[in-house]
Coordinates of C-alpha atoms and ligand atoms in Angstrom, one line a residue:
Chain U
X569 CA 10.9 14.4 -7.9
X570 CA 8.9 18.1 -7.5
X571 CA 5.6 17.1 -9.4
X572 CA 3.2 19.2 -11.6
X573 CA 1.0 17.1 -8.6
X574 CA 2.6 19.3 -6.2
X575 CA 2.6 22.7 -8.4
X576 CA -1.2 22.3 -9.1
X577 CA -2.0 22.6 -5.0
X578 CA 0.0 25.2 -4.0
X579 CA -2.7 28.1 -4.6
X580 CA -4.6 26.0 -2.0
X581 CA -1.5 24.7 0.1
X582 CA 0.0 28.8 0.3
X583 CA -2.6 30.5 0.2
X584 CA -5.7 28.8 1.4
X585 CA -7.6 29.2 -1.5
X586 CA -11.0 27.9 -1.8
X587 CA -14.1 27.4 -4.3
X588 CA -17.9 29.4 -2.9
X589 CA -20.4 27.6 -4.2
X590 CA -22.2 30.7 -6.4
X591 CA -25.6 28.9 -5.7
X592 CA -25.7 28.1 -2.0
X593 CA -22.4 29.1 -0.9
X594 CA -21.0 26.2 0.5
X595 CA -17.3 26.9 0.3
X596 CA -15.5 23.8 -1.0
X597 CA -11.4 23.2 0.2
X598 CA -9.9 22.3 -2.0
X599 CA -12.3 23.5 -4.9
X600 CA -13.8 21.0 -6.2
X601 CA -15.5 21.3 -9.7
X602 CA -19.1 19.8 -8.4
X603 CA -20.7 21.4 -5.1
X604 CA -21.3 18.6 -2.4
X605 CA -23.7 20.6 -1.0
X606 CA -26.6 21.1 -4.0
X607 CA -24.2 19.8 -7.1
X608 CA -24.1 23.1 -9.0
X609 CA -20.9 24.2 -10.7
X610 CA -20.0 27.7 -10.7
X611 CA -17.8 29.1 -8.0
X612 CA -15.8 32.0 -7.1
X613 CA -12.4 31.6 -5.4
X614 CA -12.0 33.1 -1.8
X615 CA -9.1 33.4 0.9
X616 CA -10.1 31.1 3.6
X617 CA -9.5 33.1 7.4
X618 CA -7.2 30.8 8.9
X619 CA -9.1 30.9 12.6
X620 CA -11.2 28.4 14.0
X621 CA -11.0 25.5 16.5
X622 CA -9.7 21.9 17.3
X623 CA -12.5 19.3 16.8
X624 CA -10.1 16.1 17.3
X625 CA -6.5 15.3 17.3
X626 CA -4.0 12.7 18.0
X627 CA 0.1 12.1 18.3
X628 CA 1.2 10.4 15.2
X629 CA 4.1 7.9 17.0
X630 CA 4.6 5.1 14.4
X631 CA 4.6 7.7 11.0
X632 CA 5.3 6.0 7.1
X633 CA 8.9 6.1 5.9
X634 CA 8.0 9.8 4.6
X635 CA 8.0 11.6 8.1
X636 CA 10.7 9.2 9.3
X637 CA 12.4 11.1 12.0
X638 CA 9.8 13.9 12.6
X639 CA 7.8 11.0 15.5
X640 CA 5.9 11.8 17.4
X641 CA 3.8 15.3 16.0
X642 CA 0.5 16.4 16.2
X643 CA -2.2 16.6 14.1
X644 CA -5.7 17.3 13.9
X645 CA -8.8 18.2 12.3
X646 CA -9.6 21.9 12.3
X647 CA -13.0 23.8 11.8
X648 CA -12.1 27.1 10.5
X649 CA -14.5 29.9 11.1
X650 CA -16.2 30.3 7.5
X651 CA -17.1 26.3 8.4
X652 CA -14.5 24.9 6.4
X653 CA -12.7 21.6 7.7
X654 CA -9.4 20.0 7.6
X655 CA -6.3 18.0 8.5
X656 CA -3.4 19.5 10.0
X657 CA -0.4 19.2 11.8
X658 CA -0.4 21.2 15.2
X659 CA 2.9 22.6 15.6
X660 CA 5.2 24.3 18.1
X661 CA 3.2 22.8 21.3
X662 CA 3.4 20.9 24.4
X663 CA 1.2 18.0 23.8
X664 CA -0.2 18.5 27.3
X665 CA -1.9 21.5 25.4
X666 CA -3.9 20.0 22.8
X667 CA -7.5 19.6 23.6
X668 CA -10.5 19.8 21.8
X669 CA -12.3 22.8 21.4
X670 CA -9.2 24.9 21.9
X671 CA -8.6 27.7 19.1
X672 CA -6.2 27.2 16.5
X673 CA -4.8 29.3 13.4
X674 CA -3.4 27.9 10.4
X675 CA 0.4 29.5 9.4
X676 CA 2.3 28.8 6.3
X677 CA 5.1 26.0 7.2
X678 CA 7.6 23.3 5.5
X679 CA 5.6 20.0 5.7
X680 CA 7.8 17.7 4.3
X681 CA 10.7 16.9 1.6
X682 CA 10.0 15.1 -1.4
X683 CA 12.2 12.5 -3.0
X684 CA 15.7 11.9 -2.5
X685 CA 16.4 15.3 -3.8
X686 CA 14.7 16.0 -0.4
X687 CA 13.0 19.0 -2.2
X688 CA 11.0 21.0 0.5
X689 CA 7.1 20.6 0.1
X690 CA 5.4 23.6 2.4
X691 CA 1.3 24.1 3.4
X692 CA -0.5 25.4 6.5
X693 CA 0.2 23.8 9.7
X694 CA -2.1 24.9 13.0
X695 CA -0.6 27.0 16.1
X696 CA -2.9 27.8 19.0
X697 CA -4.0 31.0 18.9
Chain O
X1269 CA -32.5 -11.2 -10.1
X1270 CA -32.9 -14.5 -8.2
X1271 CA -31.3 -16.3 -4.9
X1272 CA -28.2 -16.6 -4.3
X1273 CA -26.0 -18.9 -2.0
X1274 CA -22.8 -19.7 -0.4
X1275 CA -21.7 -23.5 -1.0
X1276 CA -18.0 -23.3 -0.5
X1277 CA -15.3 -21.7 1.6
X1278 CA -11.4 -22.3 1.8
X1279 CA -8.7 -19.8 3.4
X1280 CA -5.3 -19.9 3.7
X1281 CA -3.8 -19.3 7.7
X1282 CA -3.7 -15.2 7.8
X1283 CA 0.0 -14.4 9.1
X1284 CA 3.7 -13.5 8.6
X1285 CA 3.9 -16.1 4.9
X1286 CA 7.4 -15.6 4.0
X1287 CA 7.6 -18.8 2.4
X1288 CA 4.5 -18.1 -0.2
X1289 CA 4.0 -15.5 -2.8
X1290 CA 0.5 -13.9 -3.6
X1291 CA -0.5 -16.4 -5.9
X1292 CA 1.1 -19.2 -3.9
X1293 CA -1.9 -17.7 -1.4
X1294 CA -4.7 -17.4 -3.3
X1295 CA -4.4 -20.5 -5.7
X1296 CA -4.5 -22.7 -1.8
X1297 CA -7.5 -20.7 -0.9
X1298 CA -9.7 -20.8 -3.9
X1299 CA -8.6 -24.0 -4.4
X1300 CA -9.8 -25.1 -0.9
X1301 CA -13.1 -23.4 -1.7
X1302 CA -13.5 -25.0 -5.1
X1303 CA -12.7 -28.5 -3.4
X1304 CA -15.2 -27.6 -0.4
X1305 CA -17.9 -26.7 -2.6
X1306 CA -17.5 -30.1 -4.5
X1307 CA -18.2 -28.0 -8.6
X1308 CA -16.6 -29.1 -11.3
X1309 CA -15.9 -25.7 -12.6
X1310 CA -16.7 -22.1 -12.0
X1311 CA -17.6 -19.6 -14.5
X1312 CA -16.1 -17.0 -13.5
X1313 CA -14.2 -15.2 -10.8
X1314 CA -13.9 -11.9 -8.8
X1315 CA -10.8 -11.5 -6.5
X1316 CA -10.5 -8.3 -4.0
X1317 CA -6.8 -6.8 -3.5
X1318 CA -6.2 -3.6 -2.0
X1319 CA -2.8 -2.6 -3.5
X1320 CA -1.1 -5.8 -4.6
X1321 CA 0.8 -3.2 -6.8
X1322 CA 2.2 -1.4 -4.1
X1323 CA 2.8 -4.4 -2.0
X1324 CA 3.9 -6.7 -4.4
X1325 CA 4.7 -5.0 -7.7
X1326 CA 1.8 -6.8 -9.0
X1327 CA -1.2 -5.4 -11.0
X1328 CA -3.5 -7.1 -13.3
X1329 CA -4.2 -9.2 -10.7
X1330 CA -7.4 -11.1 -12.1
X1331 CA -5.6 -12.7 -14.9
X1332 CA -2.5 -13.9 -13.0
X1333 CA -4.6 -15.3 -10.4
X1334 CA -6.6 -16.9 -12.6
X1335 CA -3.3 -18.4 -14.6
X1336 CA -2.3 -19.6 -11.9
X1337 CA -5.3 -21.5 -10.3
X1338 CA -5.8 -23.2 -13.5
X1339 CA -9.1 -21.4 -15.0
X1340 CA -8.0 -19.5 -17.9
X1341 CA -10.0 -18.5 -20.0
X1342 CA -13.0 -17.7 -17.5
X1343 CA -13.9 -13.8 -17.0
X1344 CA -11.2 -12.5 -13.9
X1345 CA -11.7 -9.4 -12.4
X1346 CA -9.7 -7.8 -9.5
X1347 CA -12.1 -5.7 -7.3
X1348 CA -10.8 -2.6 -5.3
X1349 CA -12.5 -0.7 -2.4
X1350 CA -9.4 -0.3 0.1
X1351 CA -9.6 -2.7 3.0
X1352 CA -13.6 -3.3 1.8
X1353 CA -12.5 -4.9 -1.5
X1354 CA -13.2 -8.4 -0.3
X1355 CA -16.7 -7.7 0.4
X1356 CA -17.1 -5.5 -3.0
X1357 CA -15.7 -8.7 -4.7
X1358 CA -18.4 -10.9 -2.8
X1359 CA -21.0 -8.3 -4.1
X1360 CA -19.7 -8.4 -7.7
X1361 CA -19.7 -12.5 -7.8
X1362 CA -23.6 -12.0 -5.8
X1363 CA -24.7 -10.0 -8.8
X1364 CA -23.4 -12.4 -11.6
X1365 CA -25.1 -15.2 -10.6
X1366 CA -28.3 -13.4 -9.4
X1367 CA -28.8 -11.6 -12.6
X1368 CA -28.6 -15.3 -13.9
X1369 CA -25.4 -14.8 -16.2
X1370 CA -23.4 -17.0 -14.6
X1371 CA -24.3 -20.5 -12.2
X1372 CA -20.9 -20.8 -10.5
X1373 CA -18.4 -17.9 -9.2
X1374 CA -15.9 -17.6 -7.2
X1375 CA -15.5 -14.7 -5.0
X1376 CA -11.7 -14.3 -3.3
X1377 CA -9.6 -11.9 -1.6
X1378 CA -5.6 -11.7 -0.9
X1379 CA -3.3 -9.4 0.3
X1380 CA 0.5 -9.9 0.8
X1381 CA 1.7 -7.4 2.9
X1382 CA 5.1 -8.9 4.4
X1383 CA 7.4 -8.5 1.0
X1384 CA 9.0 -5.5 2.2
X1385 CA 6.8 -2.6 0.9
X1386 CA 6.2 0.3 3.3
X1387 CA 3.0 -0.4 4.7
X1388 CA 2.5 2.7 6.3
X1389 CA 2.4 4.5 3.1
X1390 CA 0.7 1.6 0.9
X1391 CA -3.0 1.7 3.6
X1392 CA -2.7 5.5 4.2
X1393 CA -3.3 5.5 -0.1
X1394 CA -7.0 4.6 0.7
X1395 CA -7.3 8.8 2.5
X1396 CA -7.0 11.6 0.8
X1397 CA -3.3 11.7 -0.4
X1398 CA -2.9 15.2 -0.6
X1399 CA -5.4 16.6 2.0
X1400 CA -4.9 14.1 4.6
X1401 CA -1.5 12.0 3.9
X1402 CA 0.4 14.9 2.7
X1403 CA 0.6 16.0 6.6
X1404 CA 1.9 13.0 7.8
X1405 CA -1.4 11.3 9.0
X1406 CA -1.4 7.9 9.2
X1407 CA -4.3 5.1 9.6
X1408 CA -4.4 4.4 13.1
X1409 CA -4.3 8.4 13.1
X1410 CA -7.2 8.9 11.7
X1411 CA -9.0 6.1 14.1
X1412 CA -7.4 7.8 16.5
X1413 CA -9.1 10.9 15.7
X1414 CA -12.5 9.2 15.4
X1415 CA -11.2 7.7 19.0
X1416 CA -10.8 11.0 20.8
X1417 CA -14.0 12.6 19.3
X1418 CA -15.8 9.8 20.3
X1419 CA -14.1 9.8 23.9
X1420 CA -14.8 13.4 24.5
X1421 CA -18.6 13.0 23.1
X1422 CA -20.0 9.7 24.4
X1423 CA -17.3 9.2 27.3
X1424 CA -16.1 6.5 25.8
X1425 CA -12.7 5.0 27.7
X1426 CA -9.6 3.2 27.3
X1427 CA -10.6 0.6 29.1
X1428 CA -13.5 -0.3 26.7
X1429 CA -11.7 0.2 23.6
X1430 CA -8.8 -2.4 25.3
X1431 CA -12.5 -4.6 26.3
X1432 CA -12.5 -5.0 22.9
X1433 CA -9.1 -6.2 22.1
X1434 CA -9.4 -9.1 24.9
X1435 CA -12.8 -10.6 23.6
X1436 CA -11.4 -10.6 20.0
X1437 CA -7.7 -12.4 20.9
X1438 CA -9.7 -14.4 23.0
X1439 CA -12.2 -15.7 20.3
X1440 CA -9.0 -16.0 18.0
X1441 CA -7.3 -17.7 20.1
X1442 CA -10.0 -20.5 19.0
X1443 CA -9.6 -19.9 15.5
X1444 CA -7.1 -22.4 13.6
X1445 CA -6.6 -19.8 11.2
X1446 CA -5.8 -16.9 13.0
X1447 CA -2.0 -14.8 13.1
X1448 CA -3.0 -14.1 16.8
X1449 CA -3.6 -17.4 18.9
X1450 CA -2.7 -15.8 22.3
X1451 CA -5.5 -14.5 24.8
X1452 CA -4.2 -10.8 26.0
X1453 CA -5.0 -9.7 29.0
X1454 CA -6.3 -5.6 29.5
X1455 CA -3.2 -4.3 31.4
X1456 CA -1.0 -5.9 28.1
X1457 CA -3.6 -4.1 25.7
X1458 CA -2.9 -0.6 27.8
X1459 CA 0.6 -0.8 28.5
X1460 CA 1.4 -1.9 24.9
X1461 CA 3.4 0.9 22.8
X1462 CA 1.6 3.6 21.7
X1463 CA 0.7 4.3 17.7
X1464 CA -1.5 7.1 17.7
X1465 CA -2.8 8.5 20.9
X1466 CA -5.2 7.3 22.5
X1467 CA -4.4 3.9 20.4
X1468 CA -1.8 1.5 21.0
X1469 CA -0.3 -1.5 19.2
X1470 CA -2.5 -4.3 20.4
X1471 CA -5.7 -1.8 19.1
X1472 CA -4.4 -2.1 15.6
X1473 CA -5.0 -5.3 13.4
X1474 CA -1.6 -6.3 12.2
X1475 CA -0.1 -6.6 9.0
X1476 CA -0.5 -10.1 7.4
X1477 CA -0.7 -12.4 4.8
X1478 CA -3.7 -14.3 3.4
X1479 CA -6.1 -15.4 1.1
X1480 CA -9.7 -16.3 1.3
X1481 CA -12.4 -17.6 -1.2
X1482 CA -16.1 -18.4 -1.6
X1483 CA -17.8 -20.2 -4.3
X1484 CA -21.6 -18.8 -4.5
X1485 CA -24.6 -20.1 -6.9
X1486 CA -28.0 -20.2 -7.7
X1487 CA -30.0 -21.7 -5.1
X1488 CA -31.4 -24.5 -7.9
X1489 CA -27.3 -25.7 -8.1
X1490 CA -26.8 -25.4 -4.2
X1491 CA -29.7 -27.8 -4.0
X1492 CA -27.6 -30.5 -6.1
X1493 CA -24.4 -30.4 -3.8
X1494 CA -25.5 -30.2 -0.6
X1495 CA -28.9 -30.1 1.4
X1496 CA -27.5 -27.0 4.2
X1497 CA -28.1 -24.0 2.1
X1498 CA -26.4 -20.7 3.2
X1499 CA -28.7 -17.8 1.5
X1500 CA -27.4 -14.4 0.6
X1501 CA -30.1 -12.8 1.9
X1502 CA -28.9 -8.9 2.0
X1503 CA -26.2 -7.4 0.2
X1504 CA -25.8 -3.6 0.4
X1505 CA -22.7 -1.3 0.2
X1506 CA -22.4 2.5 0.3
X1507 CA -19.8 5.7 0.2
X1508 CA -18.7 8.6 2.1
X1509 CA -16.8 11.2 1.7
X1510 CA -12.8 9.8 1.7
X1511 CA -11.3 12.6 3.9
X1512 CA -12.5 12.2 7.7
X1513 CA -12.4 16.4 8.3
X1514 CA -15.4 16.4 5.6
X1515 CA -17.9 14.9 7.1
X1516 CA -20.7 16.2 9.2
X1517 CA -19.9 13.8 12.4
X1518 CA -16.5 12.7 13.4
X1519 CA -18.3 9.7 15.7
X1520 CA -20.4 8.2 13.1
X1521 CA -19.8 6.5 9.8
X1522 CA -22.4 7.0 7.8
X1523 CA -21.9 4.6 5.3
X1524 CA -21.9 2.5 7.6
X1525 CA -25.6 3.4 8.2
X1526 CA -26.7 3.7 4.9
X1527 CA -25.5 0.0 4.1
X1528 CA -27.0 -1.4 6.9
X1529 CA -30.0 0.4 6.3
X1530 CA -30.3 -0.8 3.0
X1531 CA -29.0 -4.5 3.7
X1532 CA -32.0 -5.0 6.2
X1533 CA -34.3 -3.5 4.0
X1534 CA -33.7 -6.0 1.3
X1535 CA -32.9 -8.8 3.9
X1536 CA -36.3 -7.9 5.6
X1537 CA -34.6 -8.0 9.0
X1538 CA -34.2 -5.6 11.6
X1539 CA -30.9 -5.2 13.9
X1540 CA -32.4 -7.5 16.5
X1541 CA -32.8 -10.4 13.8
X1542 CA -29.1 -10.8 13.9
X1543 CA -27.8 -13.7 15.6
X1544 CA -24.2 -12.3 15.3
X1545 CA -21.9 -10.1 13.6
X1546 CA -18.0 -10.0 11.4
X1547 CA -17.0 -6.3 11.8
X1548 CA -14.3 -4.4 10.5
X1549 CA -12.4 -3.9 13.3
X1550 CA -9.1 -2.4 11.8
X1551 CA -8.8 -0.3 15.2
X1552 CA -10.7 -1.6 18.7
X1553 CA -12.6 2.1 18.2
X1554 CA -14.0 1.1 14.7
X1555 CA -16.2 -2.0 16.4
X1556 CA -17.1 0.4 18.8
X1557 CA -18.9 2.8 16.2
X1558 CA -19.5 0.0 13.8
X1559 CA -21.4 -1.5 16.6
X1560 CA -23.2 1.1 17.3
X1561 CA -24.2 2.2 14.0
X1562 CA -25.4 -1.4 13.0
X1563 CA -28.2 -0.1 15.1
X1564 CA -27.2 -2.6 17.8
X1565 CA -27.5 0.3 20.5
X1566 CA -27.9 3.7 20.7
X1567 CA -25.0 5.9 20.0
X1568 CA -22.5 5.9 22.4
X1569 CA -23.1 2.6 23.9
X1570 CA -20.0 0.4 21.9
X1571 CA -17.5 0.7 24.2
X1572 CA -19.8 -0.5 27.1
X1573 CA -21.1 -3.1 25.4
X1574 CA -17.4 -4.7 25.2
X1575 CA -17.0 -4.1 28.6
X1576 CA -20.0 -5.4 29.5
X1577 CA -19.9 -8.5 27.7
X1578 CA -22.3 -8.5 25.6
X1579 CA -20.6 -8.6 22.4
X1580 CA -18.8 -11.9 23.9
X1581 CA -19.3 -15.2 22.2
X1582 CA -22.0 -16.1 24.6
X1583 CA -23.7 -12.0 24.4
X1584 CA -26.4 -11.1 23.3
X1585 CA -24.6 -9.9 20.2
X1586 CA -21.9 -11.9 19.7
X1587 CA -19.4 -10.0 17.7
X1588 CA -16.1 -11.1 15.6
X1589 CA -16.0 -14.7 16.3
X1590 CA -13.5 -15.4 14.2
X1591 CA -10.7 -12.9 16.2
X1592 CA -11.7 -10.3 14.2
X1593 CA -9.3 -8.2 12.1
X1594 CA -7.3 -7.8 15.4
X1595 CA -6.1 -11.4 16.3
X1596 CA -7.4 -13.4 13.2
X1597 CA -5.5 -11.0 11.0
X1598 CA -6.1 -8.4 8.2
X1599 CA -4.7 -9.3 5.2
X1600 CA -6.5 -5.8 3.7
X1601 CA -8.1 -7.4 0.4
X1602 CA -8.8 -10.8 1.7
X1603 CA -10.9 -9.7 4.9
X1604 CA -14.0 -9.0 3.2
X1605 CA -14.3 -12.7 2.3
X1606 CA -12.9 -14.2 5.5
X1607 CA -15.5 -12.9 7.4
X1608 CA -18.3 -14.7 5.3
X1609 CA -16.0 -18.0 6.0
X1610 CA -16.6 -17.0 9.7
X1611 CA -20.4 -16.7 8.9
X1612 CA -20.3 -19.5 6.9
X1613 CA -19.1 -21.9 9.3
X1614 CA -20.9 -20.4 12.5
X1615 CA -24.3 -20.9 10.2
X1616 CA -23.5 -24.4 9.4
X1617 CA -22.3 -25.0 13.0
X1618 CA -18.8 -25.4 11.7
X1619 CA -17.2 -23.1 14.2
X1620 CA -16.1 -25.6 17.4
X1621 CA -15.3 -23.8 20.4
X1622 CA -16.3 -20.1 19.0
X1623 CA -19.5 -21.9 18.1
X1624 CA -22.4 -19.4 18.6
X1625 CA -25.4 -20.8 20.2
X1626 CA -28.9 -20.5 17.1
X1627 CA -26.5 -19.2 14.7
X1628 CA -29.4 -18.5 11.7
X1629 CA -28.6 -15.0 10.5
X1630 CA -25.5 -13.6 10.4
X1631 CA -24.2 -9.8 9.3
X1632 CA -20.6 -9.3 7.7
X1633 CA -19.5 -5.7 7.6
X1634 CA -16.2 -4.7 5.8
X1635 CA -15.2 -1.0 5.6
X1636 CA -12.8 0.9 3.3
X1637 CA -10.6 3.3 4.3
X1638 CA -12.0 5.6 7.4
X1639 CA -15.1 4.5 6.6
X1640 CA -15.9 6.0 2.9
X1641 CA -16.6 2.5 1.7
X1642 CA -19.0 0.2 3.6
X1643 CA -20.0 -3.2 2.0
X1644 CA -22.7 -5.1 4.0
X1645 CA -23.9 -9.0 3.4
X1646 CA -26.3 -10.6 5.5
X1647 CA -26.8 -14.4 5.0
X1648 CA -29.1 -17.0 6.3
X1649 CA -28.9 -20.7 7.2
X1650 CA -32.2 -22.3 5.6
Ligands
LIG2248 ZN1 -23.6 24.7 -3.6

């Protein structure tokens, strides 16, 4: 079943958008409504860039019935350049490749299918650069 | 708010229970700890379950446990803080009968985990579903993430993380209760299939079954039923932020440091006061870093330590007696409070062959998710 859960993140999931603290500019992803930063509430939304590098990573071998099938993949925890930090899949390398510190970019990719519908869900997944 | 202590304990045996439902579990525990406490009654009760809804269909889990074991119609509350709700439960019973509204409570935890659910998917619920989960990452991922950061920082190695694994199957090996009786040696630990590079099966606690209960009261009750009194004598618990890409350091949990920081404040301790140690060792790297920040070293030094023995039973800083999460089991809810059984019986020299040599103070440290829930408890044999 294709959710209003899964409507409500695709500005974030497509298009990397993100919530800039108006106070200290902290950029939040995904926006949140409270800074973490200094707790203010007021943001703008910006495009994050989509460059930065690979701070850890593993191989997913044992996955949850979801990804059954897509064992093993990679994923990973990116720091983008405008300091922003998150999980991702690392797609279309050689294992051997992945090491920390090397650059990634984020590109617009299927994820996963939803329900027995098998609806595709898509987001950014990382490529080395 | 007054003293507080521990005059009961009673756990089911953690493993595969096909034959017994949830209830079936925690009625034999609490009613093991009601038994071993020698009360009448209890006033009320707190009972920690991580996802008895997704495991067993079951929610409202309070009242049907309290059905069940007899007590209706005390206060039942079920407590939930991912794989810390044990100790949160613990912390909710301390704080009842310390701010002197109730004598006698029970604090419990159960989890049953074998009834078919996918497991995967039920722990991964305690991330961030749709910034962590919703690309595939899994637990032991995300330990294994903490694993390589730490690797590639400290120079942390295989080897010690499987160190770890060893001295816990071989202390649960001595543990009557424990899923995992079998000693394993390091070349099973490193050859064993792999789950999320760099960790393997045999760094993962497994999925179990099990139930656990405590029965704590004021210290002027404790005095009438028995003359070893087990004093709460810290009790902290603190938060981070769920997903693992938000926080400032990948190799150090700091809610994990904040509760400990807190829990010796109020115990009036310091890291070297502490005899020994229950950690939350859902993956052989989380004792690492849990070790570490405990303040037991410096950073960097937890995998050594393992290697180096001196988290053994006879160590300087003995650590997971019991087996640990990785051979005693890790029922996710009921942990919290089978770790305070382990302190419990180590205190009042209960524990036989994992027995530790001047066992006063002991630290239990339960964790929630990848570390954005930390409970602490610190208790004392007067
Ligand atoms: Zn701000």
């Amino acid at each position: 079943m294709i959710s209003p859960k899964y409507h409500r993140e695709i500005p974030q999931r497509y298009r990397l958008e993100a919530g800039k603290c108006k106070a200290c500019s902290n950029i939040s992803f995904p926006p949140r409504l409270v800074c973490p930063e200094c707790g203010k509430n007021e943001f703008e939304t910006v495009r994050l860039n989509g460059e930065g590098k690979l701070l850890t990573y593993t191989i997913i071998r044992v996955a949850s019935d979801k990804f059954f099938g897509k064992t093993p993949f990679a994923v990973g925890i990116v720091e983008l350049k405008d300091g922003v930090k998150l999980t991702t899949q690392i797609a279309d390398v050689d294992f051997d490749k992945i090491k920390i510190g090397i650059k990634v970019k984020l590109v617009f990719r299927k994820i996963q299918d939803e329900g027995k519908s098998g609806l595709h869900c898509y987001g950014y997944k990382a490529v080395l650069v | 708010m007054r003293d507080v202590a521990v005059i009961g304990i009673g756990m089911t045996q953690f493993g595969e229970l096909w034959g017994k439902s949830i209830k079936d579990i925690f009625v034999e525990a609490a009613t093991k700890a009601i038994k071993n406490a020698g009360v009448d009654h209890i006033d009320s009760m707190y009972v920690g379950s991580m996802s008895s809804g997704l495991f067993v269909g079951q929610e409202h889990l309070g009242a049907i446990l309290a059905d069940y074991l007899g007590q209706t119609p005390i206060p039942s509350t079920r407590v939930e803080s991912a794989c810390a709700s044990g100790g949160a439960a613990f912390r909710a019973a301390y704080f009842e009968v310390a701010s002197g509204a109730s004598d006698i409570v029970l604090a419990g935890g159960v989890e049953k985990m074998t009834d078919g659910a996918d497991v995967t998917e039920a722990l991964a619920t305690a991330a961030d579903q749709e910034y962590e989960v919703y690309q595939g990452v899994t637990f032991p991922g995300l330990y294994a993430m903490i694993a390589n950061a730490h690797m590639n920082q400290y120079g942390t190695t295989r080897e010690q993380l499987a160190a770890i694994s060893v001295k816990n199957h071989r202390n649960g090996a001595n543990n009557p209760n424990a899923q995992f009786r079998s000693p394993v040696t390091l070349e099973q630990v490193m050859n064993s299939t792999l789950v999320a590079d760099p960790l393997r099966l045999l760094d993962c606690s497994p999925v179990s079954d099990g139930g656990a209960a405590v029965i704590l009261c004021s210290m002027d009750v404790a005095k009438k039923f028995t003359d070893t009194i087990i004093k709460v004598k810290g009790t902290a618990q603190a938060s981070d932020t769920i997903a693992l890409h938000s926080r400032k350091s990948l190799t150090t949990l700091n809610s994990v440091v904040t509760a400990a920081h807190k829990a010796y404040k109020m115990a009036g301790v310091t890291p070297k006061d502490i005899n020994f140690a229950e950690v939350h060792d859902c993956f052989t790297i989380a004792e690492a870093v849990v070790y570490e920040d405990l303040g037991f070293c410096e950073k960097g030094c937890g995998g050594p330590a393992a290697e180096e023995g001196r988290t053994a039973i006879d160590g300087k800083t003995p650590l997971n007696t019991s087996g640990g999460l990785k051979s005693k089991g890790h029922p996710v809810g009921a942990t919290g409070i089978a770790q305070i059984i382990e302190l419990y019986e180590q205190l009042t020299g209960q524990a036989g062959k994992r027995q530790v040599k001047n066992a006063h103070i002991g630290l239990a440290q339960n964790m929630g998710g990848s570390g954005a829930s930390c409970v602490i408890n610190i208790l004392e044999a007067k």
